[in-house]
Amino acid sequence: MATVHFDRVTHRYSGAPAPAVDDLELEIDDGEFLVLVGPSGCGKSTSLRMLAGLVPVESGRILIDGRDVTGLPPQARDVAMVFQSYALYPNMTVAQNIGFALRDTGVDQAEAAVRVKEAAELLALENLLDRKPAKLSGGQRQRVAIGRAIVRRPQVFCMDDPLSHLDTELRVRTRAHIATSQKHLGTTTVYVTHDQVEAMTMGDRIAVLREGRLQQIAAPRELYGDPDNTFVAGFIGSPRMNLLDAPVRDGAAVLDNLRIPLPRSVQAGGRVVLGIRPESWEVTADPATGLTVTAQIQELGAESFVYGHATSEDWRSRTGNVVARVDRRFRIALGDPLHLHPKPDEIFFFDPETESRLR
Ligand code: ADP
């Protein structure tokens, strides 16, 4: 077990106009499950590969348990990597595939057998130890690949979007296997995913990256409830937070028929971006106090969302669609007007230029 420190780490691929990872400063606690999340191309894999020693560090340092490993080859780092695609040996059984990770490590056969059994139990593979990979599901194969990392008992697990090839149900189940095993083993883990739901359900903390730069690092609930900028606000949460550009007049943001007084601490210029989550709207009967939209309803069973199109010309150009969560019994005819009112305590304010949160 170990701490991990990305000490202002940068990497630029040759010929690229901008660094893939730019001045990344990140401290990961001993035993922590840290998720790196962000859209495709934001530098997640490059960060992970630098930690594993597969991509060189251009500037900055990487420390594992206080030891500078920046210039060390992968095998000298005591890091085990789990990749997106799992290359299992087709002629070996599950047990042999897992045990193979211990070749040339000095671990004797008896100890290897103990470790394979332990990993198999953790990953619910006990009954499959004699099977060949061709007779496993995608989720089972990925668990075998994770088993290989586990038996090595490394200081750090690096997982590069290991569930991205699985269908939804397998993803959810395999997620649970990974999270439980990690908690049981207490091994520091850096986990890359592009899926914010996966990040929210697995991470002790989540680091959000955008174009190679760290945007925010926080526990899932804090990231959702207290985003630092519009990027994090929009990325975490589904459907995404409504980000509505509004003029400020006499200390209040004006949103169609709504007047939203700015908190005294918020220093806004002529405009402000209002952040309102789908669940933070109330549907009102009063057109005079709401944002008037024509709505289309999407029923998902347990909950429903209305996608509203602003009726005022001015608002349509500013906001596009507005999404609001409504009671699942809520009914509305297609195209009927609806009046939305944000819950006053649940509105976020952002600077339209810097995109930073105004608090
Ligand atoms: P992510 O894992 O978030 O999808 P990556 O770390 O793979 O992002 O990529 C970050 C950026 O670096 C992207 O712009 C990508 O196109 C570029 N990149 C990744 N790998 C290479 C490579 N081997 N050579 C050149 N550019 C690369």
Coordinates of C-alpha atoms and ligand atoms in Angstrom, one line a residue:
M1 CA 0.0 0.0 0.0
A2 CA 1.2 3.5 -0.7
T3 CA 0.5 7.1 -1.4
V4 CA 0.8 8.5 -4.9
H5 CA 1.9 12.0 -5.8
F6 CA 1.7 13.5 -9.2
D7 CA 4.0 16.5 -8.6
R8 CA 3.3 19.0 -11.3
V9 CA 3.5 16.4 -14.0
T10 CA 3.4 17.3 -17.7
H11 CA 3.5 15.2 -20.9
R12 CA 3.3 16.4 -24.5
Y13 CA 3.2 13.9 -27.4
S14 CA 5.7 14.8 -30.1
G15 CA 4.2 17.2 -32.6
A16 CA 1.1 17.9 -30.5
P17 CA 0.2 21.6 -30.2
A18 CA -0.7 21.3 -26.5
P19 CA 0.3 19.0 -23.6
A20 CA -1.9 15.9 -23.2
V21 CA -1.4 16.4 -19.4
D22 CA -0.5 19.8 -18.2
D23 CA 1.0 20.5 -14.8
L24 CA -1.0 17.8 -13.0
E25 CA -0.8 18.2 -9.2
L26 CA -2.6 15.3 -7.4
E27 CA -2.0 13.6 -4.1
I28 CA -3.6 10.3 -3.6
D29 CA -4.0 8.8 -0.1
D30 CA -2.8 5.4 1.0
G31 CA -5.6 2.9 0.2
E32 CA -7.7 5.4 -1.6
F33 CA -9.8 4.6 -4.7
L34 CA -9.2 7.6 -6.9
V35 CA -11.1 8.0 -10.2
L36 CA -9.8 10.1 -13.1
V37 CA -12.7 11.2 -15.2
G38 CA -13.3 13.4 -18.1
P39 CA -14.3 13.4 -21.8
S40 CA -12.4 11.4 -24.3
G41 CA -8.9 12.9 -25.0
C42 CA -8.7 14.9 -21.8
G43 CA -5.5 13.1 -20.7
K44 CA -6.7 10.4 -18.3
S45 CA -4.9 7.4 -19.9
T46 CA -1.7 9.5 -20.4
S47 CA -1.7 10.3 -16.6
L48 CA -2.3 6.7 -15.7
R49 CA 0.4 5.5 -18.1
M50 CA 2.9 8.0 -16.6
L51 CA 2.2 6.5 -13.2
A52 CA 2.7 3.0 -14.5
G53 CA 5.9 4.0 -16.3
L54 CA 4.5 3.4 -19.8
V55 CA 4.7 7.0 -20.9
P56 CA 7.7 9.2 -20.0
V57 CA 7.2 12.3 -17.8
E58 CA 8.3 15.5 -19.6
S59 CA 8.5 17.7 -16.5
G60 CA 7.5 17.2 -12.8
R61 CA 7.9 14.0 -10.7
I62 CA 5.9 11.0 -9.7
L63 CA 6.3 9.7 -6.2
I64 CA 5.0 6.4 -4.9
D65 CA 5.0 6.2 -1.1
G66 CA 7.4 9.1 -1.1
R67 CA 9.9 7.4 -3.5
D68 CA 10.6 9.2 -6.7
V69 CA 9.8 6.7 -9.5
T70 CA 9.8 9.2 -12.4
G71 CA 12.7 7.6 -14.2
L72 CA 12.1 4.0 -13.3
P73 CA 10.9 1.3 -15.7
P74 CA 7.4 -0.2 -15.1
Q75 CA 8.7 -3.4 -13.5
A76 CA 10.6 -1.4 -10.8
R77 CA 7.5 0.5 -9.7
D78 CA 5.4 -2.2 -8.1
V79 CA 2.3 -1.1 -10.0
A80 CA -0.2 -3.5 -11.6
M81 CA -2.1 -2.3 -14.7
V82 CA -5.5 -3.5 -15.8
F83 CA -6.2 -2.5 -19.4
Q84 CA -9.4 -1.9 -21.3
S85 CA -9.0 -5.0 -23.4
Y86 CA -7.9 -8.1 -21.6
A87 CA -5.5 -10.4 -23.4
L88 CA -5.9 -13.8 -21.7
Y89 CA -4.1 -16.9 -22.8
P90 CA -6.7 -19.0 -24.6
N91 CA -5.1 -22.4 -23.9
M92 CA -4.7 -21.7 -20.2
T93 CA -7.4 -22.2 -17.6
V94 CA -8.6 -19.3 -15.4
A95 CA -6.3 -20.4 -12.6
Q96 CA -3.3 -20.6 -14.9
N97 CA -4.1 -17.3 -16.4
I98 CA -4.2 -15.6 -13.0
G99 CA -1.2 -17.5 -11.7
F100 CA 0.8 -16.6 -14.8
A101 CA 1.2 -13.0 -13.4
L102 CA 3.5 -14.5 -10.7
R103 CA 6.0 -16.0 -13.1
D104 CA 9.5 -14.7 -12.5
T105 CA 8.5 -13.0 -9.3
G106 CA 10.1 -15.4 -6.9
V107 CA 6.7 -16.4 -5.4
D108 CA 6.8 -20.2 -4.8
Q109 CA 4.1 -22.5 -6.1
A110 CA 2.3 -23.1 -2.8
E111 CA 2.1 -19.3 -2.1
A112 CA 1.0 -18.7 -5.7
A113 CA -1.9 -21.2 -5.3
V114 CA -3.0 -19.4 -2.1
R115 CA -3.0 -16.1 -3.8
V116 CA -4.9 -17.4 -6.9
K117 CA -7.5 -18.9 -4.6
E118 CA -7.9 -15.7 -2.7
A119 CA -8.2 -13.6 -5.8
A120 CA -10.7 -16.0 -7.2
E121 CA -12.8 -15.8 -4.1
L122 CA -12.7 -12.0 -4.1
L123 CA -13.8 -11.8 -7.7
A124 CA -16.4 -14.7 -7.5
L125 CA -14.4 -16.8 -9.9
E126 CA -14.0 -19.9 -7.6
N127 CA -16.3 -22.1 -9.7
L128 CA -14.6 -21.1 -13.0
L129 CA -10.9 -21.8 -12.1
D130 CA -10.7 -24.8 -14.5
R131 CA -12.4 -23.1 -17.4
K132 CA -10.7 -21.7 -20.5
P133 CA -11.3 -18.1 -21.5
A134 CA -13.5 -19.0 -24.5
K135 CA -16.1 -20.2 -22.2
L136 CA -16.3 -17.1 -20.1
S137 CA -18.5 -14.0 -20.4
G138 CA -16.9 -10.6 -21.0
G139 CA -17.3 -9.6 -17.4
Q140 CA -15.8 -12.9 -16.2
R141 CA -12.8 -12.4 -18.5
Q142 CA -12.2 -8.9 -17.2
R143 CA -12.4 -10.3 -13.7
V144 CA -9.6 -12.7 -14.6
A145 CA -7.6 -9.8 -15.9
I146 CA -8.2 -8.0 -12.5
G147 CA -7.3 -11.3 -10.7
R148 CA -3.9 -11.1 -12.4
A149 CA -3.3 -7.7 -11.0
I150 CA -4.5 -8.7 -7.5
V151 CA -2.2 -11.8 -7.1
R152 CA 0.8 -9.6 -7.6
R153 CA -0.1 -7.7 -4.4
P154 CA 1.3 -4.4 -5.8
Q155 CA 1.5 -1.1 -4.1
V156 CA -0.8 0.5 -6.6
F157 CA -3.5 -0.7 -9.1
C158 CA -3.8 1.3 -12.3
M159 CA -7.1 0.5 -14.1
D160 CA -7.6 2.0 -17.6
D161 CA -11.4 2.0 -18.3
P162 CA -11.6 -1.7 -17.6
L163 CA -15.3 -2.0 -18.0
S164 CA -15.9 0.1 -21.2
H165 CA -16.4 -3.0 -23.4
L166 CA -19.0 -4.6 -21.2
D167 CA -22.8 -4.2 -21.5
T168 CA -24.6 -2.2 -18.9
E169 CA -25.7 -5.0 -16.6
L170 CA -22.2 -6.6 -16.6
R171 CA -20.7 -3.2 -16.0
V172 CA -22.8 -2.6 -12.9
R173 CA -22.0 -6.1 -11.5
T174 CA -18.3 -6.0 -12.3
R175 CA -18.1 -2.5 -10.8
A176 CA -19.3 -3.9 -7.6
H177 CA -16.7 -6.7 -7.7
I178 CA -13.9 -4.2 -8.3
A179 CA -15.1 -1.9 -5.5
T180 CA -15.5 -4.6 -3.0
S181 CA -12.1 -6.2 -3.8
Q182 CA -10.4 -2.9 -3.5
K183 CA -11.9 -2.2 -0.2
H184 CA -11.0 -5.6 1.1
L185 CA -7.4 -5.4 -0.1
G186 CA -6.9 -1.7 0.7
T187 CA -4.7 -1.2 -2.3
T188 CA -4.3 2.3 -3.5
T189 CA -6.1 2.4 -6.9
V190 CA -6.2 4.9 -9.7
Y191 CA -9.1 4.2 -12.0
V192 CA -9.7 5.8 -15.3
T193 CA -13.2 6.1 -16.8
H194 CA -15.1 8.4 -19.2
D195 CA -18.3 7.5 -17.5
Q196 CA -19.4 9.9 -14.8
V197 CA -21.9 7.5 -13.3
E198 CA -19.0 4.9 -12.8
A199 CA -16.9 7.6 -11.3
M200 CA -19.6 8.7 -8.9
T201 CA -20.4 5.1 -7.7
M202 CA -16.8 3.9 -7.4
G203 CA -14.5 6.7 -6.3
D204 CA -13.6 7.7 -2.8
R205 CA -12.6 10.9 -4.6
I206 CA -12.9 11.9 -8.2
A207 CA -10.5 14.1 -10.2
V208 CA -12.1 15.7 -13.2
L209 CA -9.8 16.5 -16.1
R210 CA -10.4 18.7 -19.2
E211 CA -7.9 19.2 -21.9
G212 CA -5.0 17.9 -19.8
R213 CA -5.8 20.1 -16.8
L214 CA -7.2 19.2 -13.5
Q215 CA -10.5 21.0 -12.9
Q216 CA -11.5 19.8 -9.4
I217 CA -10.8 16.9 -7.0
A218 CA -13.4 16.0 -4.4
A219 CA -15.6 13.2 -3.0
P220 CA -18.5 12.3 -5.3
R221 CA -21.2 14.1 -3.2
E222 CA -19.1 17.2 -2.9
L223 CA -18.4 17.3 -6.6
Y224 CA -22.1 17.1 -7.3
G225 CA -23.2 19.5 -4.7
D226 CA -20.3 22.0 -4.9
P227 CA -18.8 22.2 -8.4
D228 CA -16.0 24.7 -8.9
N229 CA -16.8 25.7 -12.5
T230 CA -19.3 25.2 -15.3
F231 CA -17.3 22.3 -16.8
V232 CA -17.6 20.2 -13.6
A233 CA -21.1 21.3 -13.1
G234 CA -22.1 20.2 -16.5
F235 CA -20.1 17.0 -16.6
I236 CA -21.2 15.4 -13.3
G237 CA -24.9 14.6 -13.3
S238 CA -27.3 13.2 -15.8
P239 CA -29.3 14.8 -17.3
R240 CA -26.8 17.6 -17.1
M241 CA -27.2 20.8 -15.0
N242 CA -29.0 23.6 -16.9
L243 CA -26.5 26.4 -17.4
L244 CA -28.4 29.6 -18.3
D245 CA -26.8 32.8 -19.3
A246 CA -28.8 35.7 -17.8
P247 CA -28.4 39.5 -17.6
V248 CA -28.0 41.1 -14.2
R249 CA -30.2 44.1 -13.4
D250 CA -30.3 45.8 -10.0
G251 CA -28.6 43.0 -8.2
A252 CA -30.7 40.2 -9.7
A253 CA -30.4 37.8 -12.6
V254 CA -33.3 38.1 -15.0
L255 CA -34.6 34.9 -16.4
D256 CA -37.7 35.5 -18.6
N257 CA -40.4 36.4 -16.0
L258 CA -38.1 35.4 -13.1
R259 CA -36.0 37.7 -11.0
I260 CA -33.4 35.9 -9.1
P261 CA -31.6 38.1 -6.5
L262 CA -27.9 37.4 -6.3
P263 CA -26.5 36.5 -2.9
R264 CA -24.7 39.4 -1.4
S265 CA -21.3 37.6 -1.7
V266 CA -21.7 37.1 -5.4
Q267 CA -19.9 39.9 -7.4
A268 CA -21.3 39.6 -10.9
G269 CA -20.8 41.9 -13.8
G270 CA -23.5 42.5 -16.4
R271 CA -24.2 38.8 -16.9
V272 CA -24.2 35.7 -14.8
V273 CA -24.5 32.0 -15.6
L274 CA -27.2 30.3 -13.5
G275 CA -26.7 26.6 -12.8
I276 CA -29.9 24.8 -12.1
R277 CA -30.1 21.0 -11.8
P278 CA -33.0 19.1 -13.3
E279 CA -34.3 18.3 -9.8
S280 CA -34.0 21.9 -8.7
W281 CA -37.0 23.2 -10.7
E282 CA -40.6 23.4 -9.5
V283 CA -43.4 23.5 -11.9
T284 CA -45.7 26.4 -11.1
A285 CA -49.1 27.3 -12.4
D286 CA -48.3 31.0 -12.5
P287 CA -46.9 32.2 -15.9
A288 CA -46.0 35.6 -14.3
T289 CA -43.2 34.2 -12.1
G290 CA -41.8 31.3 -14.1
L291 CA -39.6 30.5 -17.1
T292 CA -42.2 29.6 -19.7
V293 CA -41.4 26.6 -21.9
T294 CA -43.2 24.3 -24.2
A295 CA -42.4 20.9 -23.0
Q296 CA -42.0 17.4 -24.1
I297 CA -42.0 14.7 -21.5
Q298 CA -39.7 11.7 -21.2
E299 CA -40.9 9.0 -18.9
L300 CA -38.3 6.7 -17.5
G301 CA -40.6 4.7 -15.1
A302 CA -39.2 5.7 -11.7
E303 CA -38.9 9.4 -12.7
S304 CA -39.8 11.7 -15.6
F305 CA -38.1 14.6 -17.2
V306 CA -39.6 17.4 -19.2
Y307 CA -37.5 19.0 -21.9
G308 CA -38.7 22.5 -22.2
H309 CA -38.2 24.9 -25.1
A310 CA -38.2 28.5 -24.0
T311 CA -41.2 30.4 -25.5
S312 CA -39.7 33.9 -25.4
E313 CA -37.6 34.6 -28.5
D314 CA -34.9 36.1 -26.3
W315 CA -34.8 33.1 -24.0
R316 CA -34.7 30.6 -26.8
S317 CA -31.5 32.0 -28.2
R318 CA -29.9 32.0 -24.8
T319 CA -30.9 28.7 -23.3
G320 CA -31.8 26.2 -25.9
N321 CA -33.6 23.4 -24.0
V322 CA -34.2 23.4 -20.3
V323 CA -34.6 20.0 -18.5
A324 CA -36.5 19.5 -15.4
R325 CA -37.3 16.4 -13.3
V326 CA -40.9 16.0 -12.5
D327 CA -43.0 13.6 -10.5
R328 CA -43.4 10.3 -12.5
R329 CA -47.2 10.8 -12.5
F330 CA -46.9 14.2 -14.0
R331 CA -48.7 14.5 -17.4
I332 CA -48.6 17.1 -20.0
A333 CA -49.7 17.2 -23.6
L334 CA -46.9 17.7 -26.2
G335 CA -46.2 21.4 -26.7
D336 CA -48.3 22.6 -23.8
P337 CA -46.8 25.6 -21.9
L338 CA -45.2 25.0 -18.6
H339 CA -43.9 27.4 -16.0
L340 CA -40.7 26.5 -14.2
H341 CA -39.4 28.1 -11.0
P342 CA -36.0 27.2 -9.6
K343 CA -35.8 26.3 -5.9
P344 CA -34.0 29.4 -4.4
D345 CA -31.5 27.5 -2.3
E346 CA -30.4 25.3 -5.1
I347 CA -29.2 27.8 -7.7
F348 CA -25.5 28.0 -8.6
F349 CA -23.9 31.1 -10.0
F350 CA -20.9 31.2 -12.4
D351 CA -18.9 33.8 -14.1
P352 CA -19.7 33.8 -17.8
E353 CA -16.1 34.7 -18.8
T354 CA -13.9 32.6 -16.5
E355 CA -16.6 29.9 -16.0
S356 CA -15.6 29.8 -12.3
R357 CA -18.2 29.5 -9.6
L358 CA -19.3 32.7 -7.9
R359 CA -19.9 32.0 -4.2
Ligands
ADP1 P1 -8.1 10.0 -22.5 O1 -7.6 8.8 -21.8 O2 -8.7 11.0 -21.5 O3 -9.1 9.7 -23.6 P2 -5.5 10.3 -23.6 O4 -4.6 10.5 -22.4 O5 -5.5 9.0 -24.3 O6 -6.9 10.8 -23.2 O7 -5.1 11.4 -24.7 C1 -4.8 12.8 -24.4 C2 -4.5 13.5 -25.7 O8 -3.2 13.0 -26.2 C3 -5.5 13.4 -26.8 O9 -5.5 14.6 -27.5 C4 -4.9 12.3 -27.6 O10 -5.3 12.4 -29.0 C5 -3.4 12.5 -27.5 N1 -2.7 11.2 -27.6 C6 -2.9 10.1 -26.8 N2 -2.0 9.1 -27.1 C7 -1.2 9.6 -28.1 C8 0.0 9.1 -28.8 N3 0.4 7.9 -28.6 N4 0.5 10.0 -29.7 C9 0.1 11.2 -29.9 N5 -1.0 11.7 -29.2 C10 -1.6 11.0 -28.4

